[in-house]
Amino acid sequence: EPEVTQTPSHQVTQMGQEVILRCVPISNHLYFYWYRQILGQKVEFLVSFYNNEISEKSEIFDDQFSVERPDGSNFTLKIRSTKLEDSAMYFCASRGRGFNSPLHFGNGTRLTVT
Amino acid sequence: AQKVTQAQTEISVVEKEDVTLDCVYETRDTTYYLFWYKQPPSGELVFLIRRNSFDEQNEISGRYSWNFQKSTSSFNFTITASQVVDSAVYFCALSEARRGNNAGNMLTFGGGTRLMVKP
């Protein structure tokens, strides 16, 4: 079964550094998402992306965050200047056509900011 | 605003016991979708079920069953004859049904219930 793949599985970075989290959504999917889960807490929506633009974003998704689909297959989340509180598991998700199709999540990237 | 509440933060059962995970939601939409996801210790989110607000029929899939009650805004999940491999955090989630090309389909998650099944 096709799946969403995320790389790397774990990234450690120093505060203030830029990080790029990478995702390859399922190939025929059209809608793409990033979610975040701080350790031990609930999964929170960050941003949705369709037709090469952001559809919706949460208050967490401030100017430090950006998303891009640079080549038609990858979907990236960039954090410009990481803070300690950005440490979390970041999940990419995608879904197909039809507003009721379920989200398929990747295995996540654990980001640790030191 | 949407809200999902999973009042049970942690449940511990012995293998072969049945267990029910509660989920209560709030939404002003008349059309919406409810989901359950499983997060095993390895960390990934595994889709279990989606239910739309017009379909109140209960569903059974093997040892899993779901009870959707619109009158009480609940979407409870029962595991029959639990197994150690069922140990995980289970999340209930809600999304609005939006039409149009920019349908965000944002999922609002509950806080999760950690299920521990002991041998």
PDB file of N, CA and C in Angstrom, chain A residues 34-70:
ATOM      1  N   TRP A  34       0.880  19.509   7.493  1.00  0.00           N
ATOM      2  CA  TRP A  34       1.845  19.287   8.568  1.00  0.00           C
ATOM      3  C   TRP A  34       1.118  19.407   9.897  1.00  0.00           C
ATOM      4  N   TYR A  35       1.420  18.444  10.769  1.00  0.00           N
ATOM      5  CA  TYR A  35       0.926  18.455  12.138  1.00  0.00           C
ATOM      6  C   TYR A  35       2.116  18.321  13.071  1.00  0.00           C
ATOM      7  N   ARG A  36       1.908  18.722  14.315  1.00  0.00           N
ATOM      8  CA  ARG A  36       2.980  18.670  15.292  1.00  0.00           C
ATOM      9  C   ARG A  36       2.465  18.026  16.579  1.00  0.00           C
ATOM     10  N   GLN A  37       3.352  17.258  17.220  1.00  0.00           N
ATOM     11  CA  GLN A  37       2.991  16.661  18.513  1.00  0.00           C
ATOM     12  C   GLN A  37       4.152  16.852  19.473  1.00  0.00           C
ATOM     13  N   ILE A  38       3.972  17.781  20.396  1.00  0.00           N
ATOM     14  CA  ILE A  38       4.962  17.922  21.462  1.00  0.00           C
ATOM     15  C   ILE A  38       4.860  16.685  22.343  1.00  0.00           C
ATOM     16  N   LEU A  39       5.991  16.233  22.848  1.00  0.00           N
ATOM     17  CA  LEU A  39       6.058  14.958  23.559  1.00  0.00           C
ATOM     18  C   LEU A  39       4.977  14.842  24.627  1.00  0.00           C
ATOM     19  N   GLY A  40       4.180  13.791  24.532  1.00  0.00           N
ATOM     20  CA  GLY A  40       3.163  13.523  25.536  1.00  0.00           C
ATOM     21  C   GLY A  40       1.894  14.336  25.382  1.00  0.00           C
ATOM     22  N   GLN A  41       1.829  15.148  24.330  1.00  0.00           N
ATOM     23  CA  GLN A  41       0.650  15.991  24.160  1.00  0.00           C
ATOM     24  C   GLN A  41      -0.143  15.599  22.927  1.00  0.00           C
ATOM     25  N   LYS A  42      -1.187  16.366  22.650  1.00  0.00           N
ATOM     26  CA  LYS A  42      -2.042  16.024  21.517  1.00  0.00           C
ATOM     27  C   LYS A  42      -1.394  16.435  20.213  1.00  0.00           C
ATOM     28  N   VAL A  43      -1.911  15.885  19.141  1.00  0.00           N
ATOM     29  CA  VAL A  43      -1.444  16.231  17.797  1.00  0.00           C
ATOM     30  C   VAL A  43      -2.133  17.529  17.384  1.00  0.00           C
ATOM     31  N   GLU A  44      -1.348  18.489  16.908  1.00  0.00           N
ATOM     32  CA  GLU A  44      -1.891  19.811  16.581  1.00  0.00           C
ATOM     33  C   GLU A  44      -1.684  20.132  15.106  1.00  0.00           C
ATOM     34  N   PHE A  45      -2.675  20.714  14.498  1.00  0.00           N
ATOM     35  CA  PHE A  45      -2.608  21.132  13.102  1.00  0.00           C
ATOM     36  C   PHE A  45      -1.679  22.325  12.953  1.00  0.00           C
ATOM     37  N   LEU A  46      -0.852  22.274  11.918  1.00  0.00           N
ATOM     38  CA  LEU A  46      -0.006  23.423  11.592  1.00  0.00           C
ATOM     39  C   LEU A  46      -0.497  24.116  10.333  1.00  0.00           C
ATOM     40  N   VAL A  47      -0.579  23.357   9.234  1.00  0.00           N
ATOM     41  CA  VAL A  47      -0.848  23.993   7.951  1.00  0.00           C
ATOM     42  C   VAL A  47      -1.390  22.971   6.955  1.00  0.00           C
ATOM     43  N   SER A  48      -2.232  23.453   6.044  1.00  0.00           N
ATOM     44  CA  SER A  48      -2.673  22.636   4.919  1.00  0.00           C
ATOM     45  C   SER A  48      -2.292  23.347   3.624  1.00  0.00           C
ATOM     46  N   PHE A  49      -2.118  22.571   2.574  1.00  0.00           N
ATOM     47  CA  PHE A  49      -1.524  23.079   1.334  1.00  0.00           C
ATOM     48  C   PHE A  49      -2.212  22.402   0.173  1.00  0.00           C
ATOM     49  N   TYR A  50      -2.668  23.230  -0.771  1.00  0.00           N
ATOM     50  CA  TYR A  50      -3.326  22.682  -1.955  1.00  0.00           C
ATOM     51  C   TYR A  50      -3.057  23.591  -3.138  1.00  0.00           C
ATOM     52  N   ASN A  51      -2.817  23.001  -4.284  1.00  0.00           N
ATOM     53  CA  ASN A  51      -2.629  23.784  -5.512  1.00  0.00           C
ATOM     54  C   ASN A  51      -1.517  24.811  -5.343  1.00  0.00           C
ATOM     55  N   ASN A  52      -0.457  24.377  -4.699  1.00  0.00           N
ATOM     56  CA  ASN A  52       0.742  25.195  -4.521  1.00  0.00           C
ATOM     57  C   ASN A  52       0.558  26.429  -3.657  1.00  0.00           C
ATOM     58  N   GLU A  53      -0.423  26.368  -2.795  1.00  0.00           N
ATOM     59  CA  GLU A  53      -0.536  27.460  -1.838  1.00  0.00           C
ATOM     60  C   GLU A  53      -1.135  26.976  -0.530  1.00  0.00           C
ATOM     61  N   ILE A  54      -0.892  27.738   0.506  1.00  0.00           N
ATOM     62  CA  ILE A  54      -1.422  27.402   1.819  1.00  0.00           C
ATOM     63  C   ILE A  54      -2.929  27.618   1.810  1.00  0.00           C
ATOM     64  N   SER A  55      -3.671  26.587   2.258  1.00  0.00           N
ATOM     65  CA  SER A  55      -5.125  26.692   2.365  1.00  0.00           C
ATOM     66  C   SER A  55      -5.532  27.247   3.725  1.00  0.00           C
ATOM     67  N   GLU A  56      -4.853  26.773   4.725  1.00  0.00           N
ATOM     68  CA  GLU A  56      -5.219  27.128   6.086  1.00  0.00           C
ATOM     69  C   GLU A  56      -3.994  26.948   6.976  1.00  0.00           C
ATOM     70  N   LYS A  57      -3.883  27.761   7.991  1.00  0.00           N
ATOM     71  CA  LYS A  57      -2.791  27.582   8.939  1.00  0.00           C
ATOM     72  C   LYS A  57      -3.259  27.928  10.340  1.00  0.00           C
ATOM     73  N   SER A  58      -2.620  27.321  11.315  1.00  0.00           N
ATOM     74  CA  SER A  58      -2.986  27.570  12.703  1.00  0.00           C
ATOM     75  C   SER A  58      -2.133  28.708  13.252  1.00  0.00           C
ATOM     76  N   GLU A  59      -2.456  29.110  14.465  1.00  0.00           N
ATOM     77  CA  GLU A  59      -1.693  30.195  15.095  1.00  0.00           C
ATOM     78  C   GLU A  59      -0.271  29.762  15.437  1.00  0.00           C
ATOM     79  N   ILE A  60      -0.053  28.447  15.469  1.00  0.00           N
ATOM     80  CA  ILE A  60       1.311  27.958  15.718  1.00  0.00           C
ATOM     81  C   ILE A  60       2.209  28.287  14.527  1.00  0.00           C
ATOM     82  N   PHE A  61       1.647  28.270  13.357  1.00  0.00           N
ATOM     83  CA  PHE A  61       2.390  28.437  12.101  1.00  0.00           C
ATOM     84  C   PHE A  61       2.660  29.913  11.891  1.00  0.00           C
ATOM     85  N   ASP A  62       3.674  30.422  12.596  1.00  0.00           N
ATOM     86  CA  ASP A  62       3.982  31.842  12.483  1.00  0.00           C
ATOM     87  C   ASP A  62       5.041  32.082  11.392  1.00  0.00           C
ATOM     88  N   ASP A  63       5.612  33.269  11.386  1.00  0.00           N
ATOM     89  CA  ASP A  63       6.534  33.642  10.314  1.00  0.00           C
ATOM     90  C   ASP A  63       7.810  32.817  10.277  1.00  0.00           C
ATOM     91  N   GLN A  64       8.072  32.089  11.346  1.00  0.00           N
ATOM     92  CA  GLN A  64       9.257  31.233  11.365  1.00  0.00           C
ATOM     93  C   GLN A  64       9.073  29.977  10.516  1.00  0.00           C
ATOM     94  N   PHE A  65       7.838  29.660  10.202  1.00  0.00           N
ATOM     95  CA  PHE A  65       7.530  28.450   9.455  1.00  0.00           C
ATOM     96  C   PHE A  65       7.216  28.772   8.002  1.00  0.00           C
ATOM     97  N   SER A  66       7.583  27.866   7.118  1.00  0.00           N
ATOM     98  CA  SER A  66       7.153  27.968   5.726  1.00  0.00           C
ATOM     99  C   SER A  66       7.065  26.562   5.140  1.00  0.00           C
ATOM    100  N   VAL A  67       6.255  26.435   4.119  1.00  0.00           N
ATOM    101  CA  VAL A  67       6.115  25.153   3.433  1.00  0.00           C
ATOM    102  C   VAL A  67       6.331  25.373   1.953  1.00  0.00           C
ATOM    103  N   GLU A  68       6.722  24.288   1.299  1.00  0.00           N
ATOM    104  CA  GLU A  68       7.029  24.370  -0.115  1.00  0.00           C
ATOM    105  C   GLU A  68       6.854  22.998  -0.747  1.00  0.00           C
ATOM    106  N   ARG A  69       6.456  23.029  -2.010  1.00  0.00           N
ATOM    107  CA  ARG A  69       6.408  21.794  -2.778  1.00  0.00           C
ATOM    108  C   ARG A  69       7.307  22.049  -3.991  1.00  0.00           C
ATOM    109  N   PRO A  70       8.595  21.896  -3.818  1.00  0.00           N
ATOM    110  CA  PRO A  70       9.548  22.426  -4.798  1.00  0.00           C
ATOM    111  C   PRO A  70       9.565  21.699  -6.142  1.00  0.00           C
TER     112      PRO A  70
END
